[in-house]
Each structure stands twice: as C-alpha cells, then as structure tokens.
C-alpha cells in the first residue's frame, strides 16, 4: 500500500496571531479531521442508510494506514475514544509486580494522575 504524501502546511487553518503548540486538550483541528467530523455528523443525520461495510471500513483503513506507518500489523493497532481511554486500557492490561512504580511529571495532563493514582490503592 502506497502512503499518500500530504503537504501538512496546507492542512491547518491559519492562526495569524500566534504560534500554537497545544495539541492536547485544546488542539487546533486540521482540515482533514474537520472533514471527517463533518462526514460523521452527516452520517448521523441518516443513520439508517449507513451499512456495516461503511461503518467498519474506516476503522479498518485507519488501522492499516497506522500499521504501515509504524511497521506493525493492523491487528496490533487499537483505536480508542481518546487518550484517557487508551491510557487506562494500557494501565490495566499491564502485568504488575510488587515494587513497580509509575513516575509522572508534576503538572502532567490530569488523565495520568487519574489513571495511575487509583491503582496505588489497589496494590498494583
């Protein structure tokens, strides 16, 4: 599968008055993502016409693209609803041993604290 070359400079809406680098909770949305959101909203207007092939093909295609990008198998790629859900899935899937520690930076994104701190009380 050939990777499509994208000129990423054209994919962002211009922010004239700043160099914006917050790509976490308040990320600027690239045009390709906005188009995908708009297509999803359009599909929600008429959900009865979205067949299974259309519904599942996007995730299948995305897993294939990501797998190609990182040299993995599509079966190794999990799509999550967001970073917090992905972090929690990984945290609870790890095999923990006595004495294992997780160190996070002060001021880190709150999902880290909310994921790892409760595990301390569980003895994980």
PDB file of C-alpha atoms in Angstrom:
ATOM      1  CA  UNK A   1       0.000   0.000   0.000  1.00  0.00           C
ATOM      2  CA  UNK A   2       1.488   3.365  -1.011  1.00  0.00           C
ATOM      3  CA  UNK A   3       1.409   6.153   1.519  1.00  0.00           C
ATOM      4  CA  UNK A   4      -0.146   9.362   0.242  1.00  0.00           C
ATOM      5  CA  UNK A   5       2.102  12.398   0.529  1.00  0.00           C
ATOM      6  CA  UNK A   6       0.371  15.291   2.264  1.00  0.00           C
ATOM      7  CA  UNK A   7       1.579  18.873   2.450  1.00  0.00           C
ATOM      8  CA  UNK A   8       0.755  19.380   6.125  1.00  0.00           C
ATOM      9  CA  UNK A   9       1.272  23.156   5.887  1.00  0.00           C
ATOM     10  CA  UNK A  10      -1.972  23.331   3.908  1.00  0.00           C
ATOM     11  CA  UNK A  11      -3.913  21.102   6.294  1.00  0.00           C
ATOM     12  CA  UNK A  12      -4.200  23.603   9.161  1.00  0.00           C
ATOM     13  CA  UNK A  13      -6.411  26.631   9.434  1.00  0.00           C
ATOM     14  CA  UNK A  14      -4.113  29.623   9.843  1.00  0.00           C
ATOM     15  CA  UNK A  15      -3.677  31.154  13.285  1.00  0.00           C
ATOM     16  CA  UNK A  16      -2.378  34.583  12.398  1.00  0.00           C
ATOM     17  CA  UNK A  17      -1.529  35.979  15.826  1.00  0.00           C
ATOM     18  CA  UNK A  18       0.293  33.076  17.500  1.00  0.00           C
ATOM     19  CA  UNK A  19       2.456  30.008  17.148  1.00  0.00           C
ATOM     20  CA  UNK A  20       0.045  27.496  18.655  1.00  0.00           C
ATOM     21  CA  UNK A  21       1.626  24.344  20.062  1.00  0.00           C
ATOM     22  CA  UNK A  22      -1.022  22.924  22.423  1.00  0.00           C
ATOM     23  CA  UNK A  23      -2.010  19.704  20.696  1.00  0.00           C
ATOM     24  CA  UNK A  24      -3.599  18.069  23.725  1.00  0.00           C
ATOM     25  CA  UNK A  25      -6.984  19.133  25.085  1.00  0.00           C
ATOM     26  CA  UNK A  26      -7.290  22.308  23.006  1.00  0.00           C
ATOM     27  CA  UNK A  27      -5.722  21.229  19.751  1.00  0.00           C
ATOM     28  CA  UNK A  28      -6.281  23.109  16.553  1.00  0.00           C
ATOM     29  CA  UNK A  29      -8.168  20.864  14.161  1.00  0.00           C
ATOM     30  CA  UNK A  30      -6.607  20.092  10.781  1.00  0.00           C
ATOM     31  CA  UNK A  31      -8.788  20.302   7.687  1.00  0.00           C
ATOM     32  CA  UNK A  32      -8.698  16.512   7.165  1.00  0.00           C
ATOM     33  CA  UNK A  33     -10.028  15.950  10.708  1.00  0.00           C
ATOM     34  CA  UNK A  34     -12.728  18.600  10.321  1.00  0.00           C
ATOM     35  CA  UNK A  35     -13.823  16.965   7.059  1.00  0.00           C
ATOM     36  CA  UNK A  36     -14.022  13.594   8.825  1.00  0.00           C
ATOM     37  CA  UNK A  37     -16.075  15.087  11.670  1.00  0.00           C
ATOM     38  CA  UNK A  38     -18.445  16.722   9.192  1.00  0.00           C
ATOM     39  CA  UNK A  39     -18.849  13.429   7.302  1.00  0.00           C
ATOM     40  CA  UNK A  40     -19.590  11.661  10.591  1.00  0.00           C
ATOM     41  CA  UNK A  41     -22.196  14.246  11.557  1.00  0.00           C
ATOM     42  CA  UNK A  42     -23.781  13.915   8.103  1.00  0.00           C
ATOM     43  CA  UNK A  43     -23.972  10.137   8.565  1.00  0.00           C
ATOM     44  CA  UNK A  44     -25.759  10.684  11.901  1.00  0.00           C
ATOM     45  CA  UNK A  45     -28.487  12.608  10.096  1.00  0.00           C
ATOM     46  CA  UNK A  46     -29.383   9.438   8.189  1.00  0.00           C
ATOM     47  CA  UNK A  47     -28.001   6.515  10.219  1.00  0.00           C
ATOM     48  CA  UNK A  48     -30.399   4.051   8.635  1.00  0.00           C
ATOM     49  CA  UNK A  49     -28.515   4.249   5.317  1.00  0.00           C
ATOM     50  CA  UNK A  50     -25.035   3.551   6.780  1.00  0.00           C
ATOM     51  CA  UNK A  51     -24.317  -0.103   6.075  1.00  0.00           C
ATOM     52  CA  UNK A  52     -21.888  -2.298   8.017  1.00  0.00           C
ATOM     53  CA  UNK A  53     -19.227  -2.055   5.290  1.00  0.00           C
ATOM     54  CA  UNK A  54     -19.209   1.745   5.502  1.00  0.00           C
ATOM     55  CA  UNK A  55     -19.258   1.690   9.293  1.00  0.00           C
ATOM     56  CA  UNK A  56     -16.312  -0.697   9.733  1.00  0.00           C
ATOM     57  CA  UNK A  57     -14.230   0.209   6.661  1.00  0.00           C
ATOM     58  CA  UNK A  58     -12.978   3.495   8.107  1.00  0.00           C
ATOM     59  CA  UNK A  59     -11.526   1.856  11.221  1.00  0.00           C
ATOM     60  CA  UNK A  60     -10.038  -0.955   9.122  1.00  0.00           C
ATOM     61  CA  UNK A  61      -8.446   1.564   6.746  1.00  0.00           C
ATOM     62  CA  UNK A  62      -7.094   3.671   9.608  1.00  0.00           C
ATOM     63  CA  UNK A  63      -5.568   0.638  11.348  1.00  0.00           C
ATOM     64  CA  UNK A  64      -3.904  -0.363   8.060  1.00  0.00           C
ATOM     65  CA  UNK A  65      -2.511   3.139   7.492  1.00  0.00           C
ATOM     66  CA  UNK A  66      -1.158   3.371  11.043  1.00  0.00           C
ATOM     67  CA  UNK A  67       0.312  -0.135  10.833  1.00  0.00           C
ATOM     68  CA  UNK A  68       2.111   0.752   7.608  1.00  0.00           C
ATOM     69  CA  UNK A  69       3.392   3.967   9.165  1.00  0.00           C
ATOM     70  CA  UNK A  70       4.948   2.235  12.173  1.00  0.00           C
ATOM     71  CA  UNK A  71       5.769  -1.149  10.620  1.00  0.00           C
ATOM     72  CA  UNK A  72       3.180  -3.164  12.532  1.00  0.00           C
ATOM     73  CA  UNK A  73       0.266  -5.413  11.733  1.00  0.00           C
ATOM     74  CA  UNK A  74      -3.219  -3.842  11.601  1.00  0.00           C
ATOM     75  CA  UNK A  75      -4.197  -6.395  14.267  1.00  0.00           C
ATOM     76  CA  UNK A  76      -1.697  -4.714  16.606  1.00  0.00           C
ATOM     77  CA  UNK A  77      -3.474  -1.343  16.341  1.00  0.00           C
ATOM     78  CA  UNK A  78      -6.243  -0.450  18.789  1.00  0.00           C
ATOM     79  CA  UNK A  79      -8.438   2.575  18.184  1.00  0.00           C
ATOM     80  CA  UNK A  80      -9.705   4.285  21.315  1.00  0.00           C
ATOM     81  CA  UNK A  81     -12.156   7.069  22.043  1.00  0.00           C
ATOM     82  CA  UNK A  82      -9.365   9.258  23.394  1.00  0.00           C
ATOM     83  CA  UNK A  83      -6.016   9.379  25.139  1.00  0.00           C
ATOM     84  CA  UNK A  84      -7.522   8.798  28.600  1.00  0.00           C
ATOM     85  CA  UNK A  85      -9.313   5.632  27.498  1.00  0.00           C
ATOM     86  CA  UNK A  86      -6.166   4.376  25.805  1.00  0.00           C
ATOM     87  CA  UNK A  87      -4.042   5.117  28.861  1.00  0.00           C
ATOM     88  CA  UNK A  88      -6.479   3.296  31.174  1.00  0.00           C
ATOM     89  CA  UNK A  89      -6.621   0.290  28.837  1.00  0.00           C
ATOM     90  CA  UNK A  90      -2.838   0.009  28.842  1.00  0.00           C
ATOM     91  CA  UNK A  91      -2.543   0.603  32.596  1.00  0.00           C
ATOM     92  CA  UNK A  92      -4.974  -2.157  33.484  1.00  0.00           C
ATOM     93  CA  UNK A  93      -3.574  -4.569  30.887  1.00  0.00           C
ATOM     94  CA  UNK A  94      -0.023  -4.413  32.239  1.00  0.00           C
ATOM     95  CA  UNK A  95       1.177  -7.217  34.462  1.00  0.00           C
ATOM     96  CA  UNK A  96       2.247  -5.565  37.707  1.00  0.00           C
ATOM     97  CA  UNK A  97       4.761  -6.857  40.229  1.00  0.00           C
ATOM     98  CA  UNK A  98       5.437  -5.744  43.785  1.00  0.00           C
ATOM     99  CA  UNK A  99       7.646  -2.679  43.768  1.00  0.00           C
ATOM    100  CA  UNK A 100       6.702  -1.494  40.279  1.00  0.00           C
ATOM    101  CA  UNK A 101       6.452   2.271  40.068  1.00  0.00           C
ATOM    102  CA  UNK A 102       4.986   4.818  37.698  1.00  0.00           C
ATOM    103  CA  UNK A 103       6.575   8.244  37.668  1.00  0.00           C
ATOM    104  CA  UNK A 104       4.786  11.180  36.086  1.00  0.00           C
ATOM    105  CA  UNK A 105       5.877  14.782  35.803  1.00  0.00           C
ATOM    106  CA  UNK A 106       4.338  17.454  38.006  1.00  0.00           C
ATOM    107  CA  UNK A 107       1.730  19.366  36.038  1.00  0.00           C
ATOM    108  CA  UNK A 108       1.213  16.431  33.673  1.00  0.00           C
ATOM    109  CA  UNK A 109      -2.114  16.002  31.889  1.00  0.00           C
ATOM    110  CA  UNK A 110      -4.745  15.041  34.544  1.00  0.00           C
ATOM    111  CA  UNK A 111      -5.574  11.719  32.862  1.00  0.00           C
ATOM    112  CA  UNK A 112      -2.203  10.397  34.012  1.00  0.00           C
ATOM    113  CA  UNK A 113      -2.887  11.091  37.676  1.00  0.00           C
ATOM    114  CA  UNK A 114      -6.491   9.890  37.404  1.00  0.00           C
ATOM    115  CA  UNK A 115      -5.305   6.617  35.859  1.00  0.00           C
ATOM    116  CA  UNK A 116      -2.266   5.713  37.927  1.00  0.00           C
ATOM    117  CA  UNK A 117      -3.170   7.034  41.408  1.00  0.00           C
ATOM    118  CA  UNK A 118      -6.201   4.742  41.949  1.00  0.00           C
ATOM    119  CA  UNK A 119      -4.040   1.756  41.038  1.00  0.00           C
ATOM    120  CA  UNK A 120      -1.793   2.547  44.001  1.00  0.00           C
ATOM    121  CA  UNK A 121      -4.658   1.835  46.398  1.00  0.00           C
ATOM    122  CA  UNK A 122      -5.385  -1.459  44.647  1.00  0.00           C
ATOM    123  CA  UNK A 123      -1.868  -2.639  45.307  1.00  0.00           C
ATOM    124  CA  UNK A 124      -0.922  -2.532  41.621  1.00  0.00           C
TER     125      UNK A 124
END
